[in-house]
Short mmCIF file of C-alpha atoms in Angstrom, two decimals:
data_model
loop_
_atom_site.label_atom_id
_atom_site.label_comp_id
_atom_site.label_asym_id
_atom_site.label_seq_id
_atom_site.Cartn_x
_atom_site.Cartn_y
_atom_site.Cartn_z
CA ARG A 1 68.25 6.85 76.15
CA VAL A 2 68.67 9.00 79.16
CA ASP A 3 68.90 12.63 78.20
CA HIS A 4 67.96 15.81 80.13
CA THR A 5 69.35 18.08 77.39
CA ASP A 6 65.81 19.48 76.29
CA TYR A 7 64.69 19.95 79.83
CA VAL A 8 67.97 21.90 80.64
CA SER A 9 67.47 24.01 77.44
CA LEU A 10 63.83 24.80 78.50
CA LEU A 11 64.82 25.71 82.01
CA ARG A 12 67.54 28.04 80.77
CA LYS A 13 65.08 29.77 78.47
CA LEU A 14 62.65 30.26 81.23
CA ARG A 15 65.35 31.82 83.51
CA GLU A 16 66.22 34.33 80.78
CA LEU A 17 62.64 35.63 80.51
CA PRO A 18 62.14 39.22 81.58
CA LYS A 19 60.87 39.67 85.13
CA VAL A 20 61.22 36.02 85.91
CA LYS A 21 63.23 35.78 89.11
CA LYS A 22 63.09 32.18 89.87
CA VAL A 23 61.72 28.98 88.43
CA PHE A 24 61.10 26.40 91.16
CA ILE A 25 60.71 22.66 90.64
CA ARG A 26 59.02 21.51 93.86
CA SER A 27 58.31 17.84 92.99
CA GLY A 28 57.91 15.41 90.18
CA ILE A 29 61.64 14.57 89.74
CA ARG A 30 62.25 11.00 88.60
CA PHE A 31 65.34 10.46 90.70
CA ASP A 32 65.93 6.94 89.30
CA TYR A 33 66.05 8.48 85.74
CA LEU A 34 68.19 11.25 86.89
CA MET A 35 70.74 8.85 88.42
CA MET A 36 70.96 7.04 85.09
CA ASP A 37 72.22 10.17 83.46
CA LYS A 38 76.00 10.31 83.52
CA ASP A 39 75.93 13.96 82.52
CA ARG A 40 75.38 15.85 85.78
CA THR A 41 74.50 19.18 84.12
CA PHE A 42 70.83 18.92 84.81
CA PHE A 43 71.45 17.85 88.45
CA LYS A 44 73.76 20.71 89.14
CA GLU A 45 71.44 23.30 87.56
CA LEU A 46 68.50 21.87 89.41
CA VAL A 47 70.38 22.45 92.71
CA LEU A 48 71.81 25.77 91.87
CA HIS A 49 68.65 27.40 90.27
CA HIS A 50 65.43 25.56 90.78
CA ILE A 51 64.91 24.47 94.38
CA SER A 52 63.23 26.59 97.01
CA GLY A 53 64.96 25.11 99.99
CA GLN A 54 63.30 21.73 99.67
CA LEU A 55 62.72 19.17 96.88
CA LYS A 56 59.91 16.69 97.25
CA VAL A 57 60.63 13.21 95.91
CA ALA A 58 58.75 9.90 96.12
CA PRO A 59 60.85 6.88 97.25
CA GLU A 60 57.50 5.42 98.46
CA HIS A 61 59.02 2.62 100.48
CA VAL A 62 62.31 1.06 101.77
CA SER A 63 61.39 -2.63 101.06
CA ASP A 64 62.76 -3.81 97.74
CA ASN A 65 60.03 -6.39 97.48
CA VAL A 66 57.30 -3.72 97.84
CA LEU A 67 59.21 -1.35 95.44
CA SER A 68 59.41 -4.21 92.93
CA LEU A 69 55.69 -4.67 93.05
CA MET A 70 55.32 -0.90 92.43
CA ARG A 71 57.55 -1.42 89.36
CA LYS A 72 59.97 1.02 90.95
CA SER A 73 63.83 0.95 91.27
CA THR A 74 65.47 -0.52 94.51
CA HIS A 75 65.90 1.52 97.67
CA LYS A 76 69.61 1.73 96.89
CA VAL A 77 68.94 4.07 94.00
CA TYR A 78 67.16 6.50 96.30
CA GLU A 79 70.01 6.39 98.75
CA ASP A 80 72.56 6.97 95.97
CA PHE A 81 70.46 9.95 94.86
CA SER A 82 70.23 11.28 98.31
CA ARG A 83 73.99 11.16 98.76
CA GLU A 84 74.57 12.76 95.32
CA TYR A 85 72.03 15.47 96.12
CA GLU A 86 73.85 16.27 99.36
CA LYS A 87 77.23 16.26 97.68
CA ILE A 88 76.18 18.67 94.79
CA ASN A 89 74.57 20.98 97.34
CA LYS A 90 77.82 21.04 99.24
CA GLU A 91 79.86 21.66 96.11
CA CYS A 92 77.55 24.69 95.23
CA GLY A 93 77.50 26.02 98.70
CA MET A 94 73.82 25.36 99.11
CA LYS A 95 71.92 24.05 102.08
CA GLN A 96 68.78 22.43 100.65
CA TYR A 97 66.80 19.38 101.80
CA LEU A 98 64.96 16.44 100.41
CA VAL A 99 61.36 15.82 101.53
CA PRO A 100 60.61 12.17 100.73
CA TYR A 101 57.11 10.71 100.51
CA TYR A 102 56.21 7.22 101.82
CA ILE A 103 53.06 5.02 101.53
CA ALA A 104 51.54 2.72 103.97
CA GLY A 105 49.52 -0.37 103.19
CA HIS A 106 50.54 -0.92 99.64
CA PRO A 107 50.03 -4.49 98.34
CA GLY A 108 53.07 -6.51 99.45
CA ALA A 109 53.63 -4.38 102.54
CA GLY A 110 52.95 -6.01 105.96
CA LEU A 111 53.95 -5.01 109.43
CA ASN A 112 57.64 -6.28 108.76
CA GLU A 113 58.04 -4.02 105.76
CA ALA A 114 56.54 -1.14 107.71
CA ILE A 115 59.07 -1.86 110.52
CA GLU A 116 61.87 -2.03 107.98
CA THR A 117 60.92 1.49 106.87
CA ALA A 118 60.55 2.84 110.36
CA LEU A 119 64.04 1.67 111.33
CA TYR A 120 65.48 3.39 108.12
CA LEU A 121 63.67 6.62 109.07
CA LYS A 122 65.02 6.42 112.63
CA LYS A 123 68.53 5.90 111.28
CA THR A 124 68.34 8.79 108.84
CA GLY A 125 66.64 11.11 111.45
CA PHE A 126 63.73 12.00 109.18
CA VAL A 127 60.16 11.05 110.07
CA PRO A 128 57.57 12.39 107.47
CA ASP A 129 54.83 14.71 108.61
CA GLN A 130 52.55 13.18 106.12
CA VAL A 131 52.19 9.47 105.11
CA GLN A 132 50.06 8.47 102.16
CA ASP A 133 47.67 5.55 102.68
CA PHE A 134 47.15 3.23 99.86
CA TYR A 135 43.78 3.35 98.28
CA PRO A 136 42.74 1.21 95.30
CA THR A 137 42.11 3.30 92.15
CA PRO A 138 40.66 2.00 88.89
CA GLY A 139 42.90 0.63 86.22
CA SER A 140 46.14 0.37 88.27
CA LEU A 141 48.35 -2.64 88.69
CA ALA A 142 48.35 -2.11 92.54
CA THR A 143 44.46 -2.22 92.52
CA ALA A 144 44.58 -5.53 90.66
CA MET A 145 46.98 -6.91 93.33
CA TYR A 146 44.88 -5.43 96.13
CA TYR A 147 41.60 -7.05 94.98
CA THR A 148 43.02 -10.37 93.82
CA GLY A 149 45.90 -11.03 96.14
CA TYR A 150 48.14 -11.97 93.19
CA ASN A 151 50.92 -10.34 91.23
CA PRO A 152 49.75 -10.63 87.55
CA HIS A 153 53.35 -10.20 86.24
CA LYS A 154 55.00 -13.05 88.12
CA GLU A 155 54.55 -16.82 88.61
CA GLY A 156 55.38 -18.61 91.75
CA GLY A 157 57.18 -21.98 91.93
CA ASP A 158 53.98 -23.93 91.49
CA GLY A 159 53.30 -22.40 88.05
CA HIS A 160 50.42 -20.22 89.31
CA LEU A 161 50.53 -16.41 89.84
CA GLU A 162 52.64 -15.25 92.80
CA LYS A 163 50.62 -14.38 95.77
CA VAL A 164 50.91 -10.96 97.25
CA TYR A 165 50.19 -10.05 100.90
CA VAL A 166 47.57 -7.36 101.23
CA ALA A 167 46.74 -5.50 104.44
CA ARG A 168 42.99 -5.49 104.72
CA GLY A 169 40.89 -3.76 107.25
CA GLY A 170 41.58 -0.31 108.80
CA HIS A 171 43.37 -1.45 111.88
CA GLU A 172 46.45 -2.98 110.24
CA ARG A 173 46.68 0.03 107.91
CA ARG A 174 46.69 2.36 110.99
CA LEU A 175 49.43 0.14 112.48
CA GLN A 176 51.60 0.49 109.50
CA ARG A 177 50.95 4.24 109.27
CA ALA A 178 51.89 4.64 112.95
CA LEU A 179 55.14 2.80 112.37
CA LEU A 180 56.10 5.27 109.65
CA GLN A 181 55.31 8.08 112.02
CA PHE A 182 56.62 6.43 115.21
CA ASN A 183 57.68 9.80 116.73
CA LYS A 184 54.16 11.10 117.20
CA ARG A 185 53.00 10.73 120.80
CA GLU A 186 49.57 9.74 119.83
CA ASN A 187 51.07 6.68 117.83
CA ALA A 188 52.99 5.23 120.70
CA ASN A 189 50.45 2.63 121.66
CA LEU A 190 49.84 1.66 118.03
CA VAL A 191 53.61 1.26 117.50
CA LYS A 192 53.92 -0.92 120.58
CA GLU A 193 51.02 -3.09 119.37
CA ALA A 194 52.52 -3.36 115.87
CA LEU A 195 55.92 -4.44 117.09
CA ARG A 196 54.43 -7.02 119.51
CA GLU A 197 52.18 -8.43 116.87
CA ALA A 198 55.20 -8.71 114.53
CA GLY A 199 57.25 -10.44 117.23
CA ARG A 200 59.69 -7.54 117.53
CA PRO A 201 59.00 -6.17 121.03
CA GLU A 202 62.80 -5.43 121.41
CA LEU A 203 62.32 -2.56 119.01
CA ILE A 204 59.97 -0.60 121.24
CA LYS A 205 62.95 1.03 122.95
CA VAL A 206 64.71 1.62 119.60
CA LEU A 207 61.71 3.40 118.04
CA LEU A 208 60.14 5.09 121.08
CA GLY A 209 63.17 5.41 123.30
CA ARG A 210 61.23 3.90 126.29
#
């Protein structure tokens, strides 16, 4: 059951405390859960009272295949959230921004998936200052996929576990990261190398403008 009632109640109580001028929510919003809530009360109060110019969110990736391996919602959900955020800000007379986080080198993500993300970032006009590199951590599903090369939750057509592509070695991970930050001058050669390696040299001009 999707319900933000308790959260809204808590935030209202905090706003009423003596000497409390502002309560900021900087990150940690589950935008997929928020979009499932038909009652927009929390969304509107979030925009009106609890954002300090920017809200950090974690769409993580653009590729639905990678997002599925992360056990996250499709990229369309993030796009719907982004549009709704912009719409509510406009209705409230506010000008506030989203700061999305993206990750490079997650199991399932190869150069093509990184290119897909880069093209989306180019289209939207937002290129992240920081990109998280995937590192295996104990006890996580992603780490199991990283070490085994298999998705433990899904079988392939042959009855065995579905194989998962894993970017191994520092160089390909640097290529993926460079694609997600294609606008940095120091990344230009890596972006060119990545696009040529992926058989997409025609995108050099699209991403680099040269």
